[in-house]
Short mmCIF file of C-alpha atoms in Angstrom, two decimals:
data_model
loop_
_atom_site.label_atom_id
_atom_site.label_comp_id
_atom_site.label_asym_id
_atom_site.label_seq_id
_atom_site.Cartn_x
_atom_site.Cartn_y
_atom_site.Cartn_z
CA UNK A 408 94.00 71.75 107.25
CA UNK A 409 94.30 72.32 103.89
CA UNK A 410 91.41 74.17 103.31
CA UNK A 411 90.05 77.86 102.67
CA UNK A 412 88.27 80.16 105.15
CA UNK A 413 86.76 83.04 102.92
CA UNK A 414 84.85 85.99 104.46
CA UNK A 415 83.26 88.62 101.51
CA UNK A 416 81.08 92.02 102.58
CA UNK A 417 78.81 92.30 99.69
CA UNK A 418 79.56 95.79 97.82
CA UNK A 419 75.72 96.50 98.73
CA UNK A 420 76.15 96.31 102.81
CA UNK A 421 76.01 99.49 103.66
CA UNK A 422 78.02 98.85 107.01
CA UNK A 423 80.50 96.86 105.31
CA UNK A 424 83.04 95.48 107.77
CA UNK A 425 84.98 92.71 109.32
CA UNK A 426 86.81 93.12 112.62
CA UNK A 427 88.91 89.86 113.30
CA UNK A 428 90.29 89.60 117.26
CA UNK A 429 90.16 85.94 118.30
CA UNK A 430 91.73 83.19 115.89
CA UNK A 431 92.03 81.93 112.27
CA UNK A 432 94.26 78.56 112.14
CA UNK A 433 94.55 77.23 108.43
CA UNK A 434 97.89 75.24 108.07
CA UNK A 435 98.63 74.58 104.16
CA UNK A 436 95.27 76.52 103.17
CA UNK A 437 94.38 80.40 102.51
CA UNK A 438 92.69 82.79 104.41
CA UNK A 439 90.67 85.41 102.49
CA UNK A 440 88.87 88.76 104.57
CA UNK A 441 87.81 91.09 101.63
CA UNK A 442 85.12 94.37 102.18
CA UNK A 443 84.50 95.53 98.79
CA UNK A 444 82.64 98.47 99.65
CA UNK A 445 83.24 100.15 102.77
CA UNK A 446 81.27 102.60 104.45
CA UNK A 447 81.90 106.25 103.50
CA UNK A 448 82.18 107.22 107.45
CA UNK A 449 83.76 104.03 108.35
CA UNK A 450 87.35 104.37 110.68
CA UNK A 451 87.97 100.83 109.19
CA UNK A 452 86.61 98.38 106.67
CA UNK A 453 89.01 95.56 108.26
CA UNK A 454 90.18 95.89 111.61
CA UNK A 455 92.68 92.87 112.16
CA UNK A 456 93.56 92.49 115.81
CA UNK A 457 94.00 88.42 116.30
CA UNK A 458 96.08 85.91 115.08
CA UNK A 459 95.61 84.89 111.49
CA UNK A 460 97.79 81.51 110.68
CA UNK A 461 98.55 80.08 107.09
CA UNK A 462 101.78 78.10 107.89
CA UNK A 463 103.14 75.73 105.22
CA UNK A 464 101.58 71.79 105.81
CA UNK A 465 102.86 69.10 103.76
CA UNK A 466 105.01 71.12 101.01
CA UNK A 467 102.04 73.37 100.50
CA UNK A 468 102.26 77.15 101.29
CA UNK A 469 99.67 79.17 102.64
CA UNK A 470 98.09 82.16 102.49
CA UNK A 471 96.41 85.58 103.92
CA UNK A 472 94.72 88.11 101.84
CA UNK A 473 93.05 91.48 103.75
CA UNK A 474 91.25 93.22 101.36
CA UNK A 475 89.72 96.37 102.90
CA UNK A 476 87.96 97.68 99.16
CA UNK A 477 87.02 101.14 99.37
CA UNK A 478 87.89 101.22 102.75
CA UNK A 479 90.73 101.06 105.48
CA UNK A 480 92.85 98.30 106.67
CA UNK A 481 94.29 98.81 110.19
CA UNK A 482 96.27 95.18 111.43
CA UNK A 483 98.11 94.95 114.57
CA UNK A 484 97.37 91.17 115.46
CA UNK A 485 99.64 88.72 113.58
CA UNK A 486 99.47 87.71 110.22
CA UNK A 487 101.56 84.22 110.01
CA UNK A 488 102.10 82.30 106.64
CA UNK A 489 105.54 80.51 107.75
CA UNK A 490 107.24 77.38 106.22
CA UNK A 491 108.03 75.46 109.30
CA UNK A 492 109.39 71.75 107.91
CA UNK A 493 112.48 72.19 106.50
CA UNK A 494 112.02 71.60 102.60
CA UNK A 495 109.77 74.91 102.78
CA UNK A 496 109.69 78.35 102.21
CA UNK A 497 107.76 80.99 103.43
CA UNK A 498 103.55 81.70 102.32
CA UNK A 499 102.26 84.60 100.40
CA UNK A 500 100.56 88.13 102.41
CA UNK A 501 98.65 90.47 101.01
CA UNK A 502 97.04 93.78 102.80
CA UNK A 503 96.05 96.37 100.28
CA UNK A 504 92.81 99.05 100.42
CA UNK A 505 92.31 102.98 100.44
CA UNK A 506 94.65 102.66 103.27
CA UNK A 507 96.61 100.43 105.09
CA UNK A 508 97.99 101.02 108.49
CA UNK A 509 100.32 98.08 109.96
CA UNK A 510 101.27 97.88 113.77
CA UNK A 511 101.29 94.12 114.39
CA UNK A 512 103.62 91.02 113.34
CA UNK A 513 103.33 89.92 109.41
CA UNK A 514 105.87 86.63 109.35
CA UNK A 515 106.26 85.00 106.08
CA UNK A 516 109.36 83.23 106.68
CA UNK A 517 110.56 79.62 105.89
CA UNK A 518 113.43 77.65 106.43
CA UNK A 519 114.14 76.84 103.07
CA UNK A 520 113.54 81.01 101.84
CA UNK A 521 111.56 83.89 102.67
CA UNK A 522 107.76 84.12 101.36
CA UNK A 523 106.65 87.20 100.28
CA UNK A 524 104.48 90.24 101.79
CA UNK A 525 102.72 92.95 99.85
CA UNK A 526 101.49 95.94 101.52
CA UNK A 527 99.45 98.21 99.50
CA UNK A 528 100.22 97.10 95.76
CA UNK A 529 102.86 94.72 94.34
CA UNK A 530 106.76 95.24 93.72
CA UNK A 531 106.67 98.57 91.56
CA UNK A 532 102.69 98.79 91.83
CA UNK A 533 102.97 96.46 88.95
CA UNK A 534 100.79 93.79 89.63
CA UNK A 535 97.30 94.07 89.02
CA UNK A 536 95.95 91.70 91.10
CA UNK A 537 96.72 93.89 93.83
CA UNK A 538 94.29 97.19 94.75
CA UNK A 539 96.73 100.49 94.69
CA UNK A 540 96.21 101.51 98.28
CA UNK A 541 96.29 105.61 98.82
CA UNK A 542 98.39 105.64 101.91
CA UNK A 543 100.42 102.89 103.88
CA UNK A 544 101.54 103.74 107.14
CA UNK A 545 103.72 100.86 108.94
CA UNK A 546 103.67 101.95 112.50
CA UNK A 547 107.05 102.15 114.99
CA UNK A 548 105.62 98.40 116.53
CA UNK A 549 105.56 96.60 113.09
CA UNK A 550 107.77 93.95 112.71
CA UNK A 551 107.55 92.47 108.87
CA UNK A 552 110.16 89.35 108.12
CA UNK A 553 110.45 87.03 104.77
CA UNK A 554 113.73 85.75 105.93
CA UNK A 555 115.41 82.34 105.53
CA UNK A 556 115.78 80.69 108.74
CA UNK A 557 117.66 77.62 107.37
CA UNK A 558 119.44 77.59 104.26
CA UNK A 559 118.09 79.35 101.56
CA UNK A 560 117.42 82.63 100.05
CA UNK A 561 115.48 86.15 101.61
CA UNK A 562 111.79 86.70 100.14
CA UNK A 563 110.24 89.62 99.02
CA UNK A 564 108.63 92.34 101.00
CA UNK A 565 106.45 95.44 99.54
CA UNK A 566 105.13 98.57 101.18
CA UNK A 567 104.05 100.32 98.24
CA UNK A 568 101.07 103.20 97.52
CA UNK A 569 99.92 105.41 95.24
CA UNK A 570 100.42 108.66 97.58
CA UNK A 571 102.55 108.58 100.49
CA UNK A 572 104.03 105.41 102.49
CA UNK A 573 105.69 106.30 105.98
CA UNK A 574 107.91 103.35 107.21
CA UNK A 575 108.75 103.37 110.96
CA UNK A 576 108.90 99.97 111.64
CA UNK A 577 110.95 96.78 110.71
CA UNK A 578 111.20 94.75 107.38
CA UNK A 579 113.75 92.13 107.03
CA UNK A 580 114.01 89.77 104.44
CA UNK A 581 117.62 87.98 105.28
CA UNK A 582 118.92 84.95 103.38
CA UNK A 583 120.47 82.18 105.48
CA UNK A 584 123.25 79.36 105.66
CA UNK A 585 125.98 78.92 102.98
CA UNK A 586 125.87 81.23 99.74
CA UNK A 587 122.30 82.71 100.35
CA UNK A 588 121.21 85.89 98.99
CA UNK A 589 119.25 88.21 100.68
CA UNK A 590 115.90 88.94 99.46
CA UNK A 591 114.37 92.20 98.10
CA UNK A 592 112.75 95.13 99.84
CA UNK A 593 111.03 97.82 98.46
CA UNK A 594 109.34 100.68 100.31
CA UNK A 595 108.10 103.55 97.69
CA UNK A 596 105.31 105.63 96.80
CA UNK A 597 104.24 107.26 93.41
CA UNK A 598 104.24 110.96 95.83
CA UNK A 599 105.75 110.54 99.11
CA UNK A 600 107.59 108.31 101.05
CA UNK A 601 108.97 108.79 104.88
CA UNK A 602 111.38 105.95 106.12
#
């Protein structure tokens, strides 16, 4: 509880990879997968197919970063970083790499506001602590929320890359209860975009 769980590929590995299919429970902490340096042949650098959980724990957010590097990101498990007493809002998600391919559940909401989710870079690619993925691709099964489920307002949610995104799924980030604004979504591309 608490607490960090950190997994780092060295940029040397040559078979640089992390596939994640069983469970990751870290209420109030972070949860960190990063592959600096993928394989050049690799399908994926991180293959996400579990549950990864960073709920809120004593008015302390959590968590999730997937950093695929060099290489691909492909998540279909469930990424959870939710704000579950009701003082709290939602965590903080990050997926970024070449490319990022969502098919799973990514749930950053709280009751007191949405959290926020960045897929691929932050809101405008402006944030340089986030890698400029090449492609995003957020498959027909994706369900992405950063909604209020209390009172308070929507979060944040960003699919964003530097050559084409394709949106097929759904992104929500709703506010909730009296005079609640809803939050901001942005799904763009410095070339292409498909929603």
């Amino acid at each position: 509880e608490g607490g960090l769980v950190g997994i780092a590929v060295e940029a040397d590995s040559v078979n640089g990879k992390i596939n994640q299919s069983g469970r990751i429970l870290v209420d109030g902490g972070r949860v960190y997968l990063k592959v600096e340096q993928a394989a050049p042949a690799m399908a994926s650098a991180i293959n996400q197919q579990g549950i990864i959980r960073a709920n809120g724990l004593s008015m302390r957010d959590g968590e999730i970063w997937l950093d695929g590097g060099s290489g691909t990101v492909e998540m279909s498990g469930q990424l959870l970083a939710k704000g579950q007493a009701d003082s709290q809002s939602g965590g903080n998600i990050v997926l970024t790499g070449s490319a990022v391919k969502v098919d799973g559940l990514i749930d950053a909401s709280g009751a007191q506001g949405g959290g926020k989710i960045f897929i691929g870079g932050g809101w405008q690619g402006q944030d340089p602590a986030i890698r400029e993925a090449s492609t995003v691709r957020i498959g027909a099964d994706a369900r992405i929320a950063a909604d209020a489920t209390g009172q308070g307002d929507g979060g944040t949610v960003v699919a964003w890359s530097a050559e084409r995104t394709q949106v097929d799924g759904q992104i929500s980030a709703r506010g909730a209860g009296m005079a609640a604004a809803g939050g901001q979504v942005e799904t763009s591309s410095r070339g292409q975009l498909g929603v």
